[in-house]
Coordinates of N, CA and C in Angstrom, one line a residue:
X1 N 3.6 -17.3 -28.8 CA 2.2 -17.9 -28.7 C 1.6 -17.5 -27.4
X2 N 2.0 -17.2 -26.4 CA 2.1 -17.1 -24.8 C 1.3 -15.6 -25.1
X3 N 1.9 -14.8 -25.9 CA 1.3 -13.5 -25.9 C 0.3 -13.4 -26.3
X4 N 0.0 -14.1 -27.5 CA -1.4 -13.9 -28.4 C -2.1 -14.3 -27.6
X5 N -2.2 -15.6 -26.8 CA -3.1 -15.8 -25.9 C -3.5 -15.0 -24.5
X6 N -2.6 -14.4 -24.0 CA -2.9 -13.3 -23.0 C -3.3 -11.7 -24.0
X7 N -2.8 -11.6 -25.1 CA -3.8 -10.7 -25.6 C -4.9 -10.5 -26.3
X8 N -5.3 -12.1 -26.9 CA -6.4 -12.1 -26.9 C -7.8 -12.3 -25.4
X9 N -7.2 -12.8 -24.1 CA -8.1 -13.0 -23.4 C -8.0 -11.2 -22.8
X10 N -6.8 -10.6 -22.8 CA -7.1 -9.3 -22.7 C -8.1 -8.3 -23.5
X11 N -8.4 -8.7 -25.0 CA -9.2 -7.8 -26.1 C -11.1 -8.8 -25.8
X12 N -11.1 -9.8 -24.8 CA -12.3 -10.5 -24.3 C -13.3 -9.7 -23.6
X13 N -11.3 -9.3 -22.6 CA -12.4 -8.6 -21.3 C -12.9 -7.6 -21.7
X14 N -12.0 -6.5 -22.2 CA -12.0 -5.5 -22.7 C -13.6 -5.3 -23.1
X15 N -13.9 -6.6 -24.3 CA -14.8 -6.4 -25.1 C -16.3 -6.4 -23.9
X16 N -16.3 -7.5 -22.9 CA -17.2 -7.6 -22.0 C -17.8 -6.4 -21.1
X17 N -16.4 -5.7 -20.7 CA -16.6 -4.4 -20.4 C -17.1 -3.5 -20.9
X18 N -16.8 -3.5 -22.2 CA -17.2 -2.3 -22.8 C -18.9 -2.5 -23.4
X19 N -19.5 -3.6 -23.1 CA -20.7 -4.4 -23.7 C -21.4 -4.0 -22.2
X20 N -20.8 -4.5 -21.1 CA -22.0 -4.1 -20.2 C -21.8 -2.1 -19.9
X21 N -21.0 -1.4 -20.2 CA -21.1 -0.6 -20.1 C -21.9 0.2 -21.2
X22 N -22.0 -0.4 -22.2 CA -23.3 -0.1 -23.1 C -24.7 -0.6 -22.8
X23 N -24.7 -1.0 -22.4 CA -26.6 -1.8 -21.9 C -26.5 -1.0 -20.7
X24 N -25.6 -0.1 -19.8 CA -25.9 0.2 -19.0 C -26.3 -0.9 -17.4
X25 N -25.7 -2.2 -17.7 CA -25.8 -3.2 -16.9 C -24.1 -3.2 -15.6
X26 N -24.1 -3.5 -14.7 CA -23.2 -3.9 -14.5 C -22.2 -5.2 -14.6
X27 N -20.9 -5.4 -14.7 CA -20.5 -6.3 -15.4 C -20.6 -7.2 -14.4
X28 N -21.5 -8.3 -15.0 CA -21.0 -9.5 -14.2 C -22.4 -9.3 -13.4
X29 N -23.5 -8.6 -13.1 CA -24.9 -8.1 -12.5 C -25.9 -9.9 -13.2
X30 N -25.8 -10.5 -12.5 CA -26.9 -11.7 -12.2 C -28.0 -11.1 -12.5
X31 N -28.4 -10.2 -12.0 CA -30.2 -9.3 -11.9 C -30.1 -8.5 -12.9
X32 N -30.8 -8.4 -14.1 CA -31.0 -7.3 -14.6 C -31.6 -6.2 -14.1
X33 N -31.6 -5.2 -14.1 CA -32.7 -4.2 -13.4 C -34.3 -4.1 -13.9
X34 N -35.0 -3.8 -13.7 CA -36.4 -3.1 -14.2 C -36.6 -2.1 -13.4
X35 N -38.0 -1.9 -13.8 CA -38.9 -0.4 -13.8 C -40.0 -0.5 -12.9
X36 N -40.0 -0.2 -11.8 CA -41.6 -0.6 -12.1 C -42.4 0.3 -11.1
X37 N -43.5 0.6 -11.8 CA -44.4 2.5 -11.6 C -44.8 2.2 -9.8
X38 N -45.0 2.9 -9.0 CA -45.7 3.3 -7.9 C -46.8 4.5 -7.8
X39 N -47.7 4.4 -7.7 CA -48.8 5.5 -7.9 C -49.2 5.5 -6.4
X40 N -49.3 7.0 -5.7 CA -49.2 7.2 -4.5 C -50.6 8.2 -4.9
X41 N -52.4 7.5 -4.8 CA -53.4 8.1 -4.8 C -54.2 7.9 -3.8
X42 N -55.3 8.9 -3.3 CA -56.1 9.1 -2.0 C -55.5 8.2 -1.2
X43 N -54.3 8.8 -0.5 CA -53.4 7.7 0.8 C -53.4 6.3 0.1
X44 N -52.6 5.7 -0.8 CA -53.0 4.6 -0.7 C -51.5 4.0 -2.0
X45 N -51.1 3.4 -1.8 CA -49.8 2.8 -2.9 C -50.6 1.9 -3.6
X46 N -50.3 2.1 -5.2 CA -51.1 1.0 -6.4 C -49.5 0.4 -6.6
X47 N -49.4 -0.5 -6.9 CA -48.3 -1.0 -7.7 C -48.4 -2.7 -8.5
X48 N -48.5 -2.6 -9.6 CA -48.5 -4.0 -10.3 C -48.2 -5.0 -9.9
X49 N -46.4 -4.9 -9.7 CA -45.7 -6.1 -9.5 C -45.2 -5.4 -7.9
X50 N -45.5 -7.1 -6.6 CA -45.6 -6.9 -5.9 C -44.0 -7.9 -5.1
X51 N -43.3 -8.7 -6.6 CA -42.7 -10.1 -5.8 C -41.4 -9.7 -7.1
X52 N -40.3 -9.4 -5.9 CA -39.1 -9.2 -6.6 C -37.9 -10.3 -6.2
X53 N -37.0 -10.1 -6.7 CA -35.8 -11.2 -6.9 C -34.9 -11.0 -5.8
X54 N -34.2 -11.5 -5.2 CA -33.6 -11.1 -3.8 C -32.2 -10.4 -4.9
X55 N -31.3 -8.9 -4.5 CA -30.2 -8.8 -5.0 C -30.6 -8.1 -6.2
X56 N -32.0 -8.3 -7.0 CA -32.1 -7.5 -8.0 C -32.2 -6.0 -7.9
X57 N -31.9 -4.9 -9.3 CA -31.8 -4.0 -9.2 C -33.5 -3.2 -9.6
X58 N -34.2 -2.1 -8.9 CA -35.2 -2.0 -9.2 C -35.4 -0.7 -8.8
X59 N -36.0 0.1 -10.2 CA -36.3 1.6 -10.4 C -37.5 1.9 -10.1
X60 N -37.7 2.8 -8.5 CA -39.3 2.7 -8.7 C -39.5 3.6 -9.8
X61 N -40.4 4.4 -10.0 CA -41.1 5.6 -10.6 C -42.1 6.2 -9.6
X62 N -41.9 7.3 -8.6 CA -42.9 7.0 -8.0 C -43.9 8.3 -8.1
X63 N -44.9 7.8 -8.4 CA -45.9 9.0 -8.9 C -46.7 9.7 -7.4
X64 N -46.8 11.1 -7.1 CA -47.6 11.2 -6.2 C -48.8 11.8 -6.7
X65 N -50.1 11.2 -7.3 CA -50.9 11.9 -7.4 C -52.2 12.7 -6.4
X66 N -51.6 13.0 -4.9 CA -52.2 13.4 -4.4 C -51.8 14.8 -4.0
X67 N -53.0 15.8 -4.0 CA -52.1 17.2 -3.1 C -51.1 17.3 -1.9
X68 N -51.4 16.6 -1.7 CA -50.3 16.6 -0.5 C -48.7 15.5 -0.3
X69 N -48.1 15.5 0.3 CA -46.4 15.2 0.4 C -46.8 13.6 0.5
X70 N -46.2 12.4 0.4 CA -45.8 11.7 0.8 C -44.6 10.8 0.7
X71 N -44.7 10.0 1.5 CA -42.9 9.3 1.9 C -43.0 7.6 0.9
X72 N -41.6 7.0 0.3 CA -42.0 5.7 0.1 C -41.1 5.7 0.7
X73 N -40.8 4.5 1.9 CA -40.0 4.2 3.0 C -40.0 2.7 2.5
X74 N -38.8 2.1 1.9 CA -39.2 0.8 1.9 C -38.0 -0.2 3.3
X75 N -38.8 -1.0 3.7 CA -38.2 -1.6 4.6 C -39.2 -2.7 5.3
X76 N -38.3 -3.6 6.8 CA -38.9 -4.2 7.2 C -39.8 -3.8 7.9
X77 N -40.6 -4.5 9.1 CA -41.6 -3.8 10.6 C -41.1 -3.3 11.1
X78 N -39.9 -3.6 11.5 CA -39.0 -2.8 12.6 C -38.6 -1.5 12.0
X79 N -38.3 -1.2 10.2 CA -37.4 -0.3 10.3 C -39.0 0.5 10.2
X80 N -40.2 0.6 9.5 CA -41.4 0.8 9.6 C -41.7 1.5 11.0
X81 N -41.8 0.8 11.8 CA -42.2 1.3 13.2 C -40.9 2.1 13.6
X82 N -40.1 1.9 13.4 CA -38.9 3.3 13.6 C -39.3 4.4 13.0
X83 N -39.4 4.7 11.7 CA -40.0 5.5 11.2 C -41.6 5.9 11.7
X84 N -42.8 5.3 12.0 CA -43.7 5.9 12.5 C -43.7 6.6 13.8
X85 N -42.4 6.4 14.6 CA -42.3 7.4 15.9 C -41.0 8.4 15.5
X86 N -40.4 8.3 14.5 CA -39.4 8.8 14.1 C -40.0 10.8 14.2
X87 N -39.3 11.5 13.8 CA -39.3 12.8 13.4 C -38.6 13.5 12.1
X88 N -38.2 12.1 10.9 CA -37.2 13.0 9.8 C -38.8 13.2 9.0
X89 N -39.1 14.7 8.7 CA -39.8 15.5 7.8 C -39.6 15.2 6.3
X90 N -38.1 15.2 6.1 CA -38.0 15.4 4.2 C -37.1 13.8 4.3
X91 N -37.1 13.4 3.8 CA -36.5 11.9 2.8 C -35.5 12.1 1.9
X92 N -34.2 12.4 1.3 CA -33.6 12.6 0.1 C -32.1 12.0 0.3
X93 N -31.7 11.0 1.2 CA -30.6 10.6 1.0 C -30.0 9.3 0.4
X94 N -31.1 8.2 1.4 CA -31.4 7.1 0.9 C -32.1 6.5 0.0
X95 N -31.4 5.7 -1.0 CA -32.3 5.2 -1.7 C -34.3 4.7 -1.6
X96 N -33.4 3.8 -0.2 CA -35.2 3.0 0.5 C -36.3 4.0 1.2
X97 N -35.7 5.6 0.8 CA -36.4 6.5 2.0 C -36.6 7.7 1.3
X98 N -37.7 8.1 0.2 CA -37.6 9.4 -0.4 C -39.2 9.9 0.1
X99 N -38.8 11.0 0.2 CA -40.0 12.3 0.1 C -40.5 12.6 -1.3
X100 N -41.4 12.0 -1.8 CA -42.6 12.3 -2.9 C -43.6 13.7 -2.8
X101 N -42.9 14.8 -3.2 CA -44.0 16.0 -3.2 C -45.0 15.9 -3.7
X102 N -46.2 16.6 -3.4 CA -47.3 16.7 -4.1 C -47.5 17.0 -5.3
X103 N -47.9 16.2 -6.2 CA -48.6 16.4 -7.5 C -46.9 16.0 -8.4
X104 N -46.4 15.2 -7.9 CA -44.8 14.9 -8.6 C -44.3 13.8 -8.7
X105 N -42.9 13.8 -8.8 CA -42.6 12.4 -9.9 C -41.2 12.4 -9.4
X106 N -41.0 11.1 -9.1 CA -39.4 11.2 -8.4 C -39.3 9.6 -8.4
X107 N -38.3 8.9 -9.0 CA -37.1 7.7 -9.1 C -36.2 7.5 -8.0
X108 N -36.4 6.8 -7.7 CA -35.4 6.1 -7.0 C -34.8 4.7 -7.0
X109 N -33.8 4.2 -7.2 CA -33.6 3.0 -7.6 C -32.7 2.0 -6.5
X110 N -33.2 0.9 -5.7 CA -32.3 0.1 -5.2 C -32.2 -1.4 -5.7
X111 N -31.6 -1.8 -4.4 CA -30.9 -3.2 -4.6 C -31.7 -3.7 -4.0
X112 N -32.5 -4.7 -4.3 CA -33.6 -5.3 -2.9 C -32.7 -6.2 -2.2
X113 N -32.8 -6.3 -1.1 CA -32.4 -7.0 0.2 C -32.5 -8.5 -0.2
X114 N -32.2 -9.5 0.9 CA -31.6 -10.7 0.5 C -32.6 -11.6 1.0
X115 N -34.2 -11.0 1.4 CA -34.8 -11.1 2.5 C -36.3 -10.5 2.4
X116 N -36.8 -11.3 2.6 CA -38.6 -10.7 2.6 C -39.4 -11.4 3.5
X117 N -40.8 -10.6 4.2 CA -41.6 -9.5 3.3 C -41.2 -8.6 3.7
X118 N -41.5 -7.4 2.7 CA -40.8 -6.1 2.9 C -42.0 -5.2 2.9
X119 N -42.1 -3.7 3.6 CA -43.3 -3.1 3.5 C -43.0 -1.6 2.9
X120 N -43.9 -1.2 2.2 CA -43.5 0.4 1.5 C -45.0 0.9 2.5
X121 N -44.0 2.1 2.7 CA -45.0 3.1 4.0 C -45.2 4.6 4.3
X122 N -45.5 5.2 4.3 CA -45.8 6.5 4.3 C -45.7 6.8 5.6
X123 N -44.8 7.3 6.3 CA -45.1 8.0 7.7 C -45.0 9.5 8.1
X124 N -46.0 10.4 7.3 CA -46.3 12.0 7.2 C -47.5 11.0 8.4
X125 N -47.9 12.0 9.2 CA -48.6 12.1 10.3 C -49.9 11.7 9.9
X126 N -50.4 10.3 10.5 CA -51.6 9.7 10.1 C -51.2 8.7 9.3
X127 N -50.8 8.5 8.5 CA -50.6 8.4 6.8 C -50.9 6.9 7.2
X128 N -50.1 6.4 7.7 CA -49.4 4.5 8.3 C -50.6 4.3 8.9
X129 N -51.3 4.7 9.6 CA -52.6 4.3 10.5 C -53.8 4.2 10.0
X130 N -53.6 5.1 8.7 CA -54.6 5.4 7.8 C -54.5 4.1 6.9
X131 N -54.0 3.9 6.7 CA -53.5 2.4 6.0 C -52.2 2.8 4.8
X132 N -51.4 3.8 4.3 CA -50.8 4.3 3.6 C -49.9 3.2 3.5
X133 N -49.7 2.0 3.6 CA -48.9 0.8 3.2 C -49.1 -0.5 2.5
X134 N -48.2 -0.6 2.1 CA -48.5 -2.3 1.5 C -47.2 -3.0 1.3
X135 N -47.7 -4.7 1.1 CA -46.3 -5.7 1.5 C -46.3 -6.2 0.2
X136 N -44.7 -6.0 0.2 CA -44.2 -7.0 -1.2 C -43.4 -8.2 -0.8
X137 N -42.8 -8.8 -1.3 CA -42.2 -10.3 -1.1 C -40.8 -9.6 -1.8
X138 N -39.8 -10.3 -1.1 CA -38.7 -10.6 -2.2 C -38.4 -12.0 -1.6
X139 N -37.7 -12.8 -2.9 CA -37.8 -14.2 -2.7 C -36.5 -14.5 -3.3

């Protein structure tokens, strides 16, 4: 009896695992992920949804439709103003820190922070002063 019951809560897990590994979810992930577009036009970030879930998982899409490069830098003032005196040119390591070429299309997906308000920023020369930012909430 002792077995059936450890091999059925064994054929459970099993089953649970193999169910989040089909949706592509992590097992046991509280936050589902979403999607959600960033449009980087005449210096300026569009974005719909502005108020995310603290811990949730979140794909930007980020569109540059301008000729020229820009950065989505997501973070607080402090890491913001680090970056506007900073000197990194290209962006490609970090999730919260990519380089958007001109006229292109690039994903990046994080974990939002446990902690808000958070600010997405462009720091190519000018960009931040020009107003190339805006504030989201995570709550």
């Amino acid at each position: 009896m002792r077995d059936g019951v450890i091999l059925t809560l064994l054929l459970a897990a099993g089953a649970f695992f193999a169910l989040a590994a089909a949706t592509g979810e992590p097992a046991g992930s509280g936050q589902p992920g979403r999607t959600v577009e960033v449009s980087m036009q005449h210096s300026r970030f569009l974005l719909d949804e502005t108020t995310f879930m603290a811990g949730e998982t979140v794909t930007f899409v980020l569109r540059n439709r301008d000729p020229i490069d820009h950065e989505f830098i997501l973070g607080d003032e402090a890491l913001q103003l680090g970056h506007e005196t900073g000197t990194e040119p290209y962006h490609d390591e970090i999730p919260s820190e990519v380089t958007v070429p001109a006229l292109s299309t690039v994903s990046t997906t994080v974990e939002m922070p446990h902690y808000g308000p958070l600010i997405i920023g462009c720091h190519l020369p000018g960009h931040y002063g020009y107003g190339m930012r805006t504030q989201i909430t995570v709550e």
